Coordinates of C-alpha atoms in Angstrom, one line a residue:
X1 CA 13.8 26.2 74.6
X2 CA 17.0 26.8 76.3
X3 CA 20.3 28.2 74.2
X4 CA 21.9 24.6 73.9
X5 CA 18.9 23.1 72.1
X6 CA 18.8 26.8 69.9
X7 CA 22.6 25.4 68.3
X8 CA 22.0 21.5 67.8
X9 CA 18.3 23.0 66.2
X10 CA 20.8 25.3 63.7
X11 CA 23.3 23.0 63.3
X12 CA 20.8 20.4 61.6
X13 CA 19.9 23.0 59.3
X14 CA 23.1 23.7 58.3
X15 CA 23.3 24.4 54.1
X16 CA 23.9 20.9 52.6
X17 CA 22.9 18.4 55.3
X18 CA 19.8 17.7 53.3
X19 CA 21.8 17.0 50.5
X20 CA 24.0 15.1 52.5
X21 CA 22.3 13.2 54.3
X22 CA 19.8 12.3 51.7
X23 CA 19.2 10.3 48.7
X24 CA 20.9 10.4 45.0
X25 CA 17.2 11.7 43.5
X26 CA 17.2 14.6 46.0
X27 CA 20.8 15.4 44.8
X28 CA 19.7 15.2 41.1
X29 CA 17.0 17.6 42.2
X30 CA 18.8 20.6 43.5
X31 CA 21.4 19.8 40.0
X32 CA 18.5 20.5 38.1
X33 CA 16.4 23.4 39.8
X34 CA 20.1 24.8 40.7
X35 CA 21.3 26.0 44.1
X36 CA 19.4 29.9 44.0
X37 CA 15.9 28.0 43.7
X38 CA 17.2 25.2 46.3
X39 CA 18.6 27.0 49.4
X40 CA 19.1 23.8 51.2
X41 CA 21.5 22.3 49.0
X42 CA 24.0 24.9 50.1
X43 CA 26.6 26.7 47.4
X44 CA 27.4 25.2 44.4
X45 CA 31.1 24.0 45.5
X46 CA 29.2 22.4 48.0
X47 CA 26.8 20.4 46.0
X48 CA 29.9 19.6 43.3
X49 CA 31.4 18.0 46.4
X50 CA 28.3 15.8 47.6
X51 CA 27.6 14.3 43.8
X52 CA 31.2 13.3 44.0
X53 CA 30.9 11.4 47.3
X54 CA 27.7 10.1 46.4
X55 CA 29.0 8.8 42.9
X56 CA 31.8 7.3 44.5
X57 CA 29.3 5.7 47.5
X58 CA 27.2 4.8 44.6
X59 CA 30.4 2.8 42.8
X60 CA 31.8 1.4 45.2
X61 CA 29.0 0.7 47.7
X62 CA 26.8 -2.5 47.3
X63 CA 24.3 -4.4 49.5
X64 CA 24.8 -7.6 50.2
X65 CA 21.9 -9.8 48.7
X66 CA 21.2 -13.7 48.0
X67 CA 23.5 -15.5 45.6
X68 CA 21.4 -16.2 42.7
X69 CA 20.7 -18.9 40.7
X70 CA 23.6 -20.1 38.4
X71 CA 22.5 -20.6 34.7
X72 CA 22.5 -24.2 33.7
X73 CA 24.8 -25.5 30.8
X74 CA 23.5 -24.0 26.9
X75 CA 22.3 -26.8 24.9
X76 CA 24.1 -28.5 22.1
X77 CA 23.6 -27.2 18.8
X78 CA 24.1 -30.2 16.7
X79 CA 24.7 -28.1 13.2
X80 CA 27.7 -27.7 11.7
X81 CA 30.4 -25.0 12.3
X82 CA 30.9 -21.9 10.2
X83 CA 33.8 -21.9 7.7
X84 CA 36.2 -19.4 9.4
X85 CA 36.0 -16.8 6.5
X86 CA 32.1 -16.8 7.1
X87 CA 32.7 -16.3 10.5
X88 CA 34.6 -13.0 10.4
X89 CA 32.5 -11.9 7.5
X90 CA 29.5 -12.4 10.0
X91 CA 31.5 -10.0 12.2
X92 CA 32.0 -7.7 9.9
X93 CA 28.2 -7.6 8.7
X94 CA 26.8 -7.3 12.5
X95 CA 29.6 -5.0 13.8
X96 CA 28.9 -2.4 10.4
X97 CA 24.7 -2.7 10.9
X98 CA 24.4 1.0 12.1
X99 CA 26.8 2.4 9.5
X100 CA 23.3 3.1 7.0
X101 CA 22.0 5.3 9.8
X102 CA 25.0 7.8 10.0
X103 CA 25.6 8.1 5.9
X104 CA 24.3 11.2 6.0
X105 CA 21.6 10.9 2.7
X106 CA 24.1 10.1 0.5
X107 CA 25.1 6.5 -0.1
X108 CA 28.5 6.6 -1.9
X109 CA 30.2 3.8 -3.7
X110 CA 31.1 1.2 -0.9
X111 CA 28.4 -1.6 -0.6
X112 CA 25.8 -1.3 2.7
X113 CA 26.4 -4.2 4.6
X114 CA 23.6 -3.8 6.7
X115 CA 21.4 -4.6 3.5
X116 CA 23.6 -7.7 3.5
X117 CA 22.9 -9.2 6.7
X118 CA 19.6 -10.8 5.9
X119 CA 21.0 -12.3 2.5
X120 CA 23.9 -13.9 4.5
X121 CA 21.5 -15.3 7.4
X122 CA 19.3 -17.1 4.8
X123 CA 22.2 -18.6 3.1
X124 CA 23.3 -19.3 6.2
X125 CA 20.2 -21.0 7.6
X126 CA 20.1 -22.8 3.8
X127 CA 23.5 -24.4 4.4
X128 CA 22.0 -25.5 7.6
X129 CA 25.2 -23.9 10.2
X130 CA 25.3 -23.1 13.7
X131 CA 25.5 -19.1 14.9
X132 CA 29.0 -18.8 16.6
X133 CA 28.8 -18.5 20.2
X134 CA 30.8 -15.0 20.7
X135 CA 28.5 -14.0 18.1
X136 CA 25.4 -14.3 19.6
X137 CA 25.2 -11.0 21.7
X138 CA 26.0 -9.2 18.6
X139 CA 23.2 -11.1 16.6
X140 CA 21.2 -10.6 19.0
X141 CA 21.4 -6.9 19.0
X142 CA 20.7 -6.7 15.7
X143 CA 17.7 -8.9 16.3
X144 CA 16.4 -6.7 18.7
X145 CA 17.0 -3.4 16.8
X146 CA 15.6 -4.9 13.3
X147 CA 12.4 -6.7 13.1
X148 CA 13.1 -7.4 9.7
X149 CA 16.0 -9.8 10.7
X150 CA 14.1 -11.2 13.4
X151 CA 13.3 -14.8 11.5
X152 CA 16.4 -15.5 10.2
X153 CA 18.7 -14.4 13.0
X154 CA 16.7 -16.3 15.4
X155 CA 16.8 -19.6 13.3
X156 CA 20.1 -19.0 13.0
X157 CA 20.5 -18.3 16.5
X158 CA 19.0 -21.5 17.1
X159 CA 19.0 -23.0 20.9
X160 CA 22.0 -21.5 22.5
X161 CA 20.7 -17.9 21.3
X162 CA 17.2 -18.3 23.1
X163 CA 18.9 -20.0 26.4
X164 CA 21.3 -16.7 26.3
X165 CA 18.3 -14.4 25.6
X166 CA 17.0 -16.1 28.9
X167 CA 19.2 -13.8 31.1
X168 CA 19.1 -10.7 29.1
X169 CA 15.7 -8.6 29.2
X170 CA 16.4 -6.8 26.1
X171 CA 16.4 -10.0 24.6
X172 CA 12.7 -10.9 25.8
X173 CA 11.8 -10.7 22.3
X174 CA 13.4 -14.1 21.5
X175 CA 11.4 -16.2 23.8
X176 CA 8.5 -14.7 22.9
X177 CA 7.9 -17.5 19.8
X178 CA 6.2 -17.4 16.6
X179 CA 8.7 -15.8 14.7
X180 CA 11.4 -18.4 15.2
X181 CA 11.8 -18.5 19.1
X182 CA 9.6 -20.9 20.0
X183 CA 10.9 -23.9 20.9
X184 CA 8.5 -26.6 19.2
X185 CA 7.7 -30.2 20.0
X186 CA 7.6 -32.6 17.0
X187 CA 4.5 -32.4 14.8
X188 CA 3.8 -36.1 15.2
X189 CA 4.0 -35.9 19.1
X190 CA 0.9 -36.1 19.6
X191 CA 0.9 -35.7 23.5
X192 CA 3.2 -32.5 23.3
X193 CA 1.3 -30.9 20.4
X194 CA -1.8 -31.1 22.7
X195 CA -0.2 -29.5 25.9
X196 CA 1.5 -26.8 24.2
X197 CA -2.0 -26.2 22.5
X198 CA -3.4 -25.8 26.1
X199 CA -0.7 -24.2 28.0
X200 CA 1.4 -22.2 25.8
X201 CA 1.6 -18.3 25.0
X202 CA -0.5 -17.3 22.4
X203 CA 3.4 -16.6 19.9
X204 CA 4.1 -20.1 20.5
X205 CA 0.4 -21.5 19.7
X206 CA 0.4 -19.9 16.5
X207 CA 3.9 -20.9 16.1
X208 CA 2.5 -24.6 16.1
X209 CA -0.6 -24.5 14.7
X210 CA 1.1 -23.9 11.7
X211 CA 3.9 -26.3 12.2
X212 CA 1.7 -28.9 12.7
X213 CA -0.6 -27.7 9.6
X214 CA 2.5 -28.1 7.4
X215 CA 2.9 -31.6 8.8
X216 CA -0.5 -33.0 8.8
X217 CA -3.1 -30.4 7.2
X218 CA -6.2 -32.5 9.2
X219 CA -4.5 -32.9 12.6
X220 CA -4.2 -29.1 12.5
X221 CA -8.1 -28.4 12.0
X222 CA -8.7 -31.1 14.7
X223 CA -6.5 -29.3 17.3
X224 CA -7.9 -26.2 16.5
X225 CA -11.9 -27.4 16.9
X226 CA -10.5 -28.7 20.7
X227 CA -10.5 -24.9 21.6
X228 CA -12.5 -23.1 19.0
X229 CA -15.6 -22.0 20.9
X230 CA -13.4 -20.7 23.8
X231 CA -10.7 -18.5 21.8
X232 CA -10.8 -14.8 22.1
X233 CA -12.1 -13.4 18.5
X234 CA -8.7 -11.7 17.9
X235 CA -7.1 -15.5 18.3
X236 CA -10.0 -17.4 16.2
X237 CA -8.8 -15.1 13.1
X238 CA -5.1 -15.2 13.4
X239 CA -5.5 -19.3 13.8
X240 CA -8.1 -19.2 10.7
X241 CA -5.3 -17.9 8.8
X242 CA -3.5 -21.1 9.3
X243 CA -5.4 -22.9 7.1
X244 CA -4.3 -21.3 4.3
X245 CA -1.4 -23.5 4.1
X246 CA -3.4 -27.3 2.7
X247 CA -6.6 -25.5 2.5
X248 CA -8.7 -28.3 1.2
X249 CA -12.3 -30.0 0.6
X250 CA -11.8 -31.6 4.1
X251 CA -11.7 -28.2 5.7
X252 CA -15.3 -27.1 4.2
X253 CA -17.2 -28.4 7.1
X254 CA -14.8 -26.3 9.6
X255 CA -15.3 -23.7 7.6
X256 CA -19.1 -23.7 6.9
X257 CA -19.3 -23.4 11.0
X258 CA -17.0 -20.8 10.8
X259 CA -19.6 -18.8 9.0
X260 CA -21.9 -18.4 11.5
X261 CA -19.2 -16.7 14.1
X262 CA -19.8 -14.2 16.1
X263 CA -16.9 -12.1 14.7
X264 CA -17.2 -10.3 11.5
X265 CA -14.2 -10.6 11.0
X266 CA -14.0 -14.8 11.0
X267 CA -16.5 -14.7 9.2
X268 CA -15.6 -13.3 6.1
X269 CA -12.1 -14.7 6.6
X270 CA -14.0 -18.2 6.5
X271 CA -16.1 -17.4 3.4
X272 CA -12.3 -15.8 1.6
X273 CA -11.0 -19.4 2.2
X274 CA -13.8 -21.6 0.9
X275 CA -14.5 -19.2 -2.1
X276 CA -10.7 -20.8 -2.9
X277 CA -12.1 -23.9 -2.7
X278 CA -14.4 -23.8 -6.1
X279 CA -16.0 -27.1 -4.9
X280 CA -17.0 -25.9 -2.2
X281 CA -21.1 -25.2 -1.5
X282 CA -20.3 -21.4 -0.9
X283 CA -18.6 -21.5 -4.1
X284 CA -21.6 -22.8 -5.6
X285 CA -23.9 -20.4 -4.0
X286 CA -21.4 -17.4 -5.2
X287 CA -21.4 -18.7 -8.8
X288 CA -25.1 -18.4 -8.9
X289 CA -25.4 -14.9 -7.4
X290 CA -22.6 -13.5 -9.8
X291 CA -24.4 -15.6 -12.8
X292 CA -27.4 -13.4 -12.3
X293 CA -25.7 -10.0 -12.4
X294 CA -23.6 -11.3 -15.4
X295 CA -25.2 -11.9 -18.9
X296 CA -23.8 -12.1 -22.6
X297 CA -25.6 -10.0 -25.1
X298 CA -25.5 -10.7 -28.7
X299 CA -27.3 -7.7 -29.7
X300 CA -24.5 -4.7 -29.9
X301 CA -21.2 -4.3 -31.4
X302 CA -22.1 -6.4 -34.5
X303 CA -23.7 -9.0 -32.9
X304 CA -20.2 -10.5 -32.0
X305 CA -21.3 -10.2 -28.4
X306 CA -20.8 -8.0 -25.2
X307 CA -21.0 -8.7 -21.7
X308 CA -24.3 -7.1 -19.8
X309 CA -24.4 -6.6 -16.0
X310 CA -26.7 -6.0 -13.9
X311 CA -25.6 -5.6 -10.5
X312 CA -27.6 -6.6 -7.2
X313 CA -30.0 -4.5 -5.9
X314 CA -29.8 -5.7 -1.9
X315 CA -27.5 -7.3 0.0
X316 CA -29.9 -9.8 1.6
X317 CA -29.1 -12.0 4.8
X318 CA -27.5 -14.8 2.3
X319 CA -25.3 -13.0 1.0
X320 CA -23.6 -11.5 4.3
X321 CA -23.4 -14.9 6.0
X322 CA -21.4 -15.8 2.9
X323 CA -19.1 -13.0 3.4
X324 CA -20.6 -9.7 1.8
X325 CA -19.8 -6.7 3.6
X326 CA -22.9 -4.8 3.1
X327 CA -21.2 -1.6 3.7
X328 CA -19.2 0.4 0.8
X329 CA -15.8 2.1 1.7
X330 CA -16.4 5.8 1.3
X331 CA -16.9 6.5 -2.0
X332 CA -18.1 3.1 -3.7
X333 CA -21.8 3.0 -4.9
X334 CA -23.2 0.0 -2.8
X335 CA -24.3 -2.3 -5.9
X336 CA -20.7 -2.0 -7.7
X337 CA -19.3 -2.9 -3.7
X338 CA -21.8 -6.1 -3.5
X339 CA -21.2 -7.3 -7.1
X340 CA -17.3 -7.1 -7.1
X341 CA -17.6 -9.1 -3.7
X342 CA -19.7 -11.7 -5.6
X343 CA -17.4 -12.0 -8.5
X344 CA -14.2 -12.4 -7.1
X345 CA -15.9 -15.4 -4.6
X346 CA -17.1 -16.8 -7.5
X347 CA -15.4 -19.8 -9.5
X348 CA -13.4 -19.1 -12.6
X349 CA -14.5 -22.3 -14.2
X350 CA -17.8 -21.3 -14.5
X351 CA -17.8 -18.5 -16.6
X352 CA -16.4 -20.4 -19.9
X353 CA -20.4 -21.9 -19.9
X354 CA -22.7 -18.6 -19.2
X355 CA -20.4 -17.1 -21.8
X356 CA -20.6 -18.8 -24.7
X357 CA -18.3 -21.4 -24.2
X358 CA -15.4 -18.8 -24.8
X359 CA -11.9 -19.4 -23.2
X360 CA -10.0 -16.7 -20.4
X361 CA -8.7 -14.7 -23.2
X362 CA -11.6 -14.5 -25.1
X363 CA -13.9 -13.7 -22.1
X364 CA -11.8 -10.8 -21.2
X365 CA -11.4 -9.2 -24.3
X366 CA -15.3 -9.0 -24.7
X367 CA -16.6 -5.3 -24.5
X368 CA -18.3 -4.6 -21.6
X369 CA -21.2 -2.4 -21.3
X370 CA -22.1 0.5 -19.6
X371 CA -19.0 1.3 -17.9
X372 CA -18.7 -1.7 -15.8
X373 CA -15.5 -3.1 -17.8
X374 CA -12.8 -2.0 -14.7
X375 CA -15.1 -3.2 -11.6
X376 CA -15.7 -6.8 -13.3
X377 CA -11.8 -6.9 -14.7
X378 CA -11.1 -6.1 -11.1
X379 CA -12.9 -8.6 -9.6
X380 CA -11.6 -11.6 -11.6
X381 CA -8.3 -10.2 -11.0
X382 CA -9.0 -10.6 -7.3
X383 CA -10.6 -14.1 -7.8
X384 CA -7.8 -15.2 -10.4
X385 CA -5.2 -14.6 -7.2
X386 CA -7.6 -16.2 -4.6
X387 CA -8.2 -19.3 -6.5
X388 CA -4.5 -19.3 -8.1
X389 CA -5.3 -19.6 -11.4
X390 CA -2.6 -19.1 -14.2
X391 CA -4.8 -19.3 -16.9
X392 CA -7.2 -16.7 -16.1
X393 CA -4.0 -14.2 -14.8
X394 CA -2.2 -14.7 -18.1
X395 CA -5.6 -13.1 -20.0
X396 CA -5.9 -10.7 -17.5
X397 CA -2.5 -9.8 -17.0
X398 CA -2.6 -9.0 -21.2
X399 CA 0.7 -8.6 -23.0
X400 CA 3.7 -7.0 -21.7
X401 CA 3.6 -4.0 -24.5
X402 CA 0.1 -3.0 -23.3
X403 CA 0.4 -0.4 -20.5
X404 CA -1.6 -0.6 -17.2
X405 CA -4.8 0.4 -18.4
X406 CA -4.9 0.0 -22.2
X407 CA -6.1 -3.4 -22.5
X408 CA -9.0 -5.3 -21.8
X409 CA -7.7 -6.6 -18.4
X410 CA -5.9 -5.5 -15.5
X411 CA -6.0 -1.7 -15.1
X412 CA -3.2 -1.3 -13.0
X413 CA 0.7 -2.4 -12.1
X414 CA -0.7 -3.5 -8.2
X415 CA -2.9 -5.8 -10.1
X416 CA -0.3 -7.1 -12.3
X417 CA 2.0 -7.4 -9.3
X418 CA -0.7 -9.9 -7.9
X419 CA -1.6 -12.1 -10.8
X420 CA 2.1 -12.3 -11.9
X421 CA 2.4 -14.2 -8.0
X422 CA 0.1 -16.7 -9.7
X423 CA 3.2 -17.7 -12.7
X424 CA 5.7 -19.7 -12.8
X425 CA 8.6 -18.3 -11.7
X426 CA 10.6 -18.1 -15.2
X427 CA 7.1 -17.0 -17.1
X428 CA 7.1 -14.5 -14.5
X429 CA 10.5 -13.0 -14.6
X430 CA 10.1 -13.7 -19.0
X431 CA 7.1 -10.9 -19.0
X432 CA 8.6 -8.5 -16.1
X433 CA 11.8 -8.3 -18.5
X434 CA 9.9 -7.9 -21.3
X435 CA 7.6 -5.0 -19.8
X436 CA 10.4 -3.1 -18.5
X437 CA 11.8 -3.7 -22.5
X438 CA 8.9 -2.1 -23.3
X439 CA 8.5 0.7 -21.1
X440 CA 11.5 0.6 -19.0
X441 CA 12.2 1.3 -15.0
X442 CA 9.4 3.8 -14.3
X443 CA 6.4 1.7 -13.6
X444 CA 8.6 -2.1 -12.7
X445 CA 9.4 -1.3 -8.9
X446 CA 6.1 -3.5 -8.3
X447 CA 6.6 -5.9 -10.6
X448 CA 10.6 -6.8 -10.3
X449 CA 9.4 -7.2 -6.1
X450 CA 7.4 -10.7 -7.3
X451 CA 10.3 -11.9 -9.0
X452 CA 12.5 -14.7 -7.7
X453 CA 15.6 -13.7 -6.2
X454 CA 18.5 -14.2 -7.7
X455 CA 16.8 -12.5 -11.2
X456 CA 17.4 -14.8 -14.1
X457 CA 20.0 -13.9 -16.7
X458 CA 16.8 -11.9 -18.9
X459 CA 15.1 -10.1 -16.3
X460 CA 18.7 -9.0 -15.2
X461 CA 20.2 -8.0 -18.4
X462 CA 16.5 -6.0 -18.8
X463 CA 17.1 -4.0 -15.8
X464 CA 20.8 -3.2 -16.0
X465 CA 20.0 -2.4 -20.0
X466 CA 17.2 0.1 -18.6
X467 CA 19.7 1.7 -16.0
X468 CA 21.8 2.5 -18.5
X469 CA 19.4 3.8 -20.8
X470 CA 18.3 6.3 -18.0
X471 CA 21.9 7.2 -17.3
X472 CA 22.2 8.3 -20.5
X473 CA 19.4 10.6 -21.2
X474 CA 21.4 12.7 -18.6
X475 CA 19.1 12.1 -15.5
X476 CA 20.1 11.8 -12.4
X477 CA 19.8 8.1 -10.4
X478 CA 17.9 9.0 -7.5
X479 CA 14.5 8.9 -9.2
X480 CA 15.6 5.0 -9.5
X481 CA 17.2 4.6 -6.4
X482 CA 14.6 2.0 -5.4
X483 CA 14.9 -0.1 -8.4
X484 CA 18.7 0.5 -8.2
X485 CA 18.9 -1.1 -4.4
X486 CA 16.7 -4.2 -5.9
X487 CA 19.7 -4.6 -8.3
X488 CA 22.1 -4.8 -5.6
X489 CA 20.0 -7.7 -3.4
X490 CA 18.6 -9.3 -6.4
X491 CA 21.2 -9.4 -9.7
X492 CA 22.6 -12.5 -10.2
X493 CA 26.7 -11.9 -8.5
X494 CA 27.9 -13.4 -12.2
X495 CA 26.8 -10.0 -13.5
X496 CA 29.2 -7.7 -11.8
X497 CA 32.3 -8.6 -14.3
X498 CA 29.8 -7.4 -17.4
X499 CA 28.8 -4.0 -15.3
X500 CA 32.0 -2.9 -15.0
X501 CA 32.4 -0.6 -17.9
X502 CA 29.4 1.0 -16.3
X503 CA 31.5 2.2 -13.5
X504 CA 33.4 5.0 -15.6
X505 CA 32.1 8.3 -15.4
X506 CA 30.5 9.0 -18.6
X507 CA 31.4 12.3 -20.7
X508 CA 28.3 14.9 -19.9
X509 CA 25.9 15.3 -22.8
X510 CA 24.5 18.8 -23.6
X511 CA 21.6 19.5 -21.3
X512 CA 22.6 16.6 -18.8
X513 CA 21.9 17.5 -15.1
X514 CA 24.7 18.6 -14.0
X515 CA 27.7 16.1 -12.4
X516 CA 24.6 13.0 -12.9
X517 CA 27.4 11.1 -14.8
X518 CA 29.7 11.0 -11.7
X519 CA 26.4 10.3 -9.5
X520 CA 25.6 7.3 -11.9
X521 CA 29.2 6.0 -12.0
X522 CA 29.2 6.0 -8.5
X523 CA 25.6 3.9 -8.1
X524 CA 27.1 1.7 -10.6
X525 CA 30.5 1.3 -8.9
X526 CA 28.3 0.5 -5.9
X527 CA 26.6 -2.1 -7.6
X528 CA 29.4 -3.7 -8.6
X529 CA 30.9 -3.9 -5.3
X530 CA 28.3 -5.1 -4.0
X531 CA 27.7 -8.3 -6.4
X532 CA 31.2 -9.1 -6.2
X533 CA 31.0 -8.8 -2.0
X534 CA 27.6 -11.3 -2.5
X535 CA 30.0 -13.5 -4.8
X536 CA 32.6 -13.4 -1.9
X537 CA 30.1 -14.2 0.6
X538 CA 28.9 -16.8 -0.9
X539 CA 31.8 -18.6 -1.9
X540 CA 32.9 -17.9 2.3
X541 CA 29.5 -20.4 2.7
X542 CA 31.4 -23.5 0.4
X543 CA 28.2 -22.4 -2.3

C-alpha cells in the first residue's frame, strides 16, 4: 500500500464522515449513546452541526413522487343548518373537551363542558341538523379520543364526516360501521340488504342486521339463516343478539335450531331468548322442571302456607340443551346453581296455579323454607326482567320504605335497579323519589341511573331536598359527588332559578367538617351553572 492510498484511507475515516454521510437514525444514535461512547461521530460541536444540516435537508428536501389522487366532491347533507348561536356553542364544547383532564382533582364552580358534549349532540341529532363543515375535524377528534361520543358524533357527523375521515388514518375509526359509520342501504332494498350481507365487514353486517330487524323483524331471521352455518361462533352470538329487538313466536323455530349449536355460548344465548317467549316449547319444558323443585306446603306457619323446594339433584342432558350451565361459579352449591337457572327460564304466569291461585304479591310474601327464600326471590327477579313483566317487578320490587333486604322480595339495590327498567317511566321515577324520601342519597346512585332523563319535577325535588339535607348535617359533598354529577346531566334546567339560595355558603354548624359549607356552596353554584348553561343550550337549538 503505497503513502498516497495511506491518506485517501485516513481521510475517509475522518471523525464525523459517518455521521455525515449517513442517515437521520444513525445521527439520532450517536445523540443518544453520546459522542465518548460513539468515537465516529466526532466532537460534540461537530454533531450539533450535522443535526442542523440534516434537519434543514430534512425540511426542505423532498422527493419527487406521483401526484395522487384528488378527493372527489363530499356529499350533500340534506339536513338543516345549525342556528348560529348553536354553532359557536358547538365550538366552545369541542374546543373545551380536555379542560376535565387538567382540573387538577378539584372541579370548582364553573360547569364541565366536556360532560356537555354528548347532551348537545343528542339534541342535536333529535332536531335532526347537519354538523358544520369547519367543525368536523374538531368532532372528529373528539370522536376518536372518547368512545363514549362515538354514536352521536358520528350521526351527527353524518356523510361529509365519514367521506373526510376517508383521508385521515386517525379517523379509521369512522368507517369502520356499526356504531353510526356505516353507510346503510334501505331496509326494503332487498338486493342491497343481500350484498352487504355477503360482502360487507363484519361492523357494518351487524350494523344492518339490526337495521333491517327494526324494519321487518322476519326479513331479519331470513337473512341471517342465508349464512348461519357458515359464521365464525364469535359472529353467530353477536348476530343472535339481534333478535332481541321483535323477538317473537315466529322466531321459535330459528331458535329451537339454535339450541343444538356447536357453541356454548349460542346456545344458551338461544335458550335466554325463547325462555322470553313464555309460549314457547322451552318455556313449557322450563315451567315443568322448576314446578318439580317448587311446592306449596300448608302444613307450617299456621297452616296459612309456605313455599317447599326441593332443588334438582342432576343436571341431565335436557336440561343443558335448554341452557343450564351444569357448572357452578366458584362458590355456588351445584343444585342452588341448576334450580335458579330453572326458575328464572321459567314463565311467570304459571306460578299463580301451582300456588294456590295466589297473585305476584301474595306469592312473594309467602315464607319460604329452609333458607331458600333469597335464591328463589332471586331468580324471579331475573325472570321478571327477562320476560318484562311489571306485575311481578312491582311485588318483588316491595315498597319504597323497605330497605334492600327487609322484605320478602328483592335483596338488593342491583336488583331493584333491574326490575324498576321493567316500569313505566313516571311509576319508576314515583318510587326512586320516594326511596331516596325514605332513606335518602346513600343507596339511590343505582336506582336514579334507570330513571328518564330529564328527572320529573318529584324525583328532582327528592334529590335536591336530599343534597341539602346532607349539606347540612356538616358533611362534606364528595361522598355524593356521583349523585351530584347525575344532577347536573339529569335535573330538569327549570330547577336552577329554585337552587339558587343553595349557592350561599352556609354558616358552619358546631362539629361540621371543616370549610364543607364553602365546598357545598361551590357544588351547588356548579349545579346551577350548569342547568342554566343546559337552558341556554337548548334554547340555541330553537327547543
Amino acid at each position: 500500500m503505497n503513502g498516497g492510498e495511506t491518506t485517501v484511507s485516513a481521510a475517509a475515516t475522518r471523525p464525523g464522515d459517518r455521521v455525515r454521510d449517513g442517515s437521520w437514525e444513525e445521527l439520532v444514535t450517536a445523540a443518544l449513546l453520546g459522542t465518548e461512547r460513539r468515537p465516529a461521530a466526532g466532537q460534540p460541536a461537530t454533531l450539533l452541526d450535522e443535526a442542523a444540516l440534516h434537519t434543514v435537508r430534512r425540511r426542505a428536501g423532498l422527493r419527487p413522487a406521483p401526484a395522487s389522487v384528488r378527493p372527489g366532491r363530499a356529499p350533500d347533507d340534506e339536513r338543516p343548518e345549525l342556528p348560529k348561536a348553536a354553532r359557536r356553542r358547538l365550538g366552545q364544547l369541542l374546543a373545551d373537551r380536555s379542560a376535565a383532564a387538567h382540573s387538577g382533582g378539584r372541579r370548582g364552580a364553573a360547569p364541565d363542558l366536556a360532560e356537555l358534549l354528548p347532551q348537545w349532540l343528542s339534541a342535536a341529532a333529535e332536531r335532526g341538523f347537519r354538523a358544520p363543515p369547519a367543525l368536523l375535524p374538531a368532532l372528529l377528534d373528539a370522536a376518536r379520543a372518547r368512545t363514549d361520543l362515538r354514536p352521536q358524533a358520528l350521526e351527527f357527523a353524518g356523510p361529509r364526516g365519514r367521506w373526510l375521515a376517508r383521508l385521515n388514518p386517525e379517523w379509521r375509526f369512522a368507517l369502520r360501521g356499526g356504531a353510526g359509520g356505516a353507510v346503510l342501504p334501505d331496509p326494503s332494498d332487498a338486493e342491497a340488504v343481500g350484498r352487504l350481507w355477503e360482502e360487507g365487514l363484519f361492523a357494518e353486517r351487524v350494523a344492518l342486521l339490526a337495521a333491517v330487524r327494526a324494519y321487518e323483524p322476519g326479513a331479519a331471521r331470513e337473512l341471517l339463516a342465508t349464512t348461519w352455518a357458515a359464521e365464525r361462533a364469535e359472529d353467530r352470538l353477536m348476530f343472535l343478539n339481534s333478535l332481541r329487538t321483535g323477538l317473537g313466536g315466529e322466531d321459535e323455530p330459528f331458535l329451537e335450531r339454535a339450541l343444538a349449536d356447536r357453541s356454548r355460548n349460542v346456545r344458551a344465548t338461544a335458550a335466554e331468548l325463547l325462555s322470553a317467549l313464555p309460549a314457547s316449547a322451552l318455556a313449557g319444558r322450563m315451567a315443568a322442571r322448576a314446578a318439580s323443585c317448587v311446592a306449596l306446603d300448608r302444613s307450617g306457619d299456621g297452616g296459612g302456607g309456605r313455599i317447599a323446594v326441593e332443588a334438582p339433584h342432576e343436571c341431565d342432558a335436557g336440561m343443558q340443551r335448554d341452557g343450564v350451565a351444569p357448572k357452578p361459579p366458584t362458590g355456588r352449591g351445584e343444585r342452588s346453581w341448576w334450580f335458579g337457572q330453572l326458575v328464572e327460564a321459567a314463565p311467570l304466569g304459571g306460578w299463580a296455579g301451582r300456588l294456590g291461585g295466589r297473585s305476584a304479591r301474595e306469592i312473594v310474601a309467602l315464607p319460604v323454607a329452609d333458607d331458600w327464600g333469597d335464591e328463589l326471590h332471586a331468580a324471579w327477579c331475573r325472570a321478571a326482567v327477562r320476560q318484562g313483566n311489571a306485575e311481578w317487578a312491582r311485588a318483588l320490587l316491595g315498597t319504597p320504605s323497605s330497605p334492600p333486604g327487609g322484605n320478602a322480595g328483592t335483596v338488593s339495590l342491583a336488583e331493584r335497579a333491574k326490575l324498576l327498567s321493567t316500569l313505566p317511566e313516571e311509576e319508576r321515577a314515583k318510587w326512586v323519589a320516594a326511596f331516596i324520601a325514605a332513606h335518602g342519597l346513600s343507596e339511590a346512585f343505582q336506582l336514579l341511573g334507570v330513571c328518564l332523563v330529564p328527572w320529573s319535577a318529584g324525583l328532582g325535588r327528592a334529590v335536591v331536598d336530599a343534597l341539602e339535607i346532607a349539606r347540612d348535617a356538616g358533611s362534606y359533598p364528595w361522598s355524593f359527588s356521583g349523585v351530584m354529577g347525575l344532577a347536573e346531566r339529569c335535573l330538569d334546567p327549570a330547577e336552577a332559578g329554585r337552587l339558587e339560595g343553595l349557592t350561599a355558603v352556609p354558616a358552619e354548624e358546631e362539629g361540621a367538617s371543616p370549610g364543607a359549607g364553602g365546598y357545598w356552596a361551590e357544588a351547588f353554584q356548579r349545579l346551577v351553572g350548569t342547568l342554566r348553561l343546559r337552558g341556554a343550550m337548548r334554547v340555541e337549538l330553537g327547543g
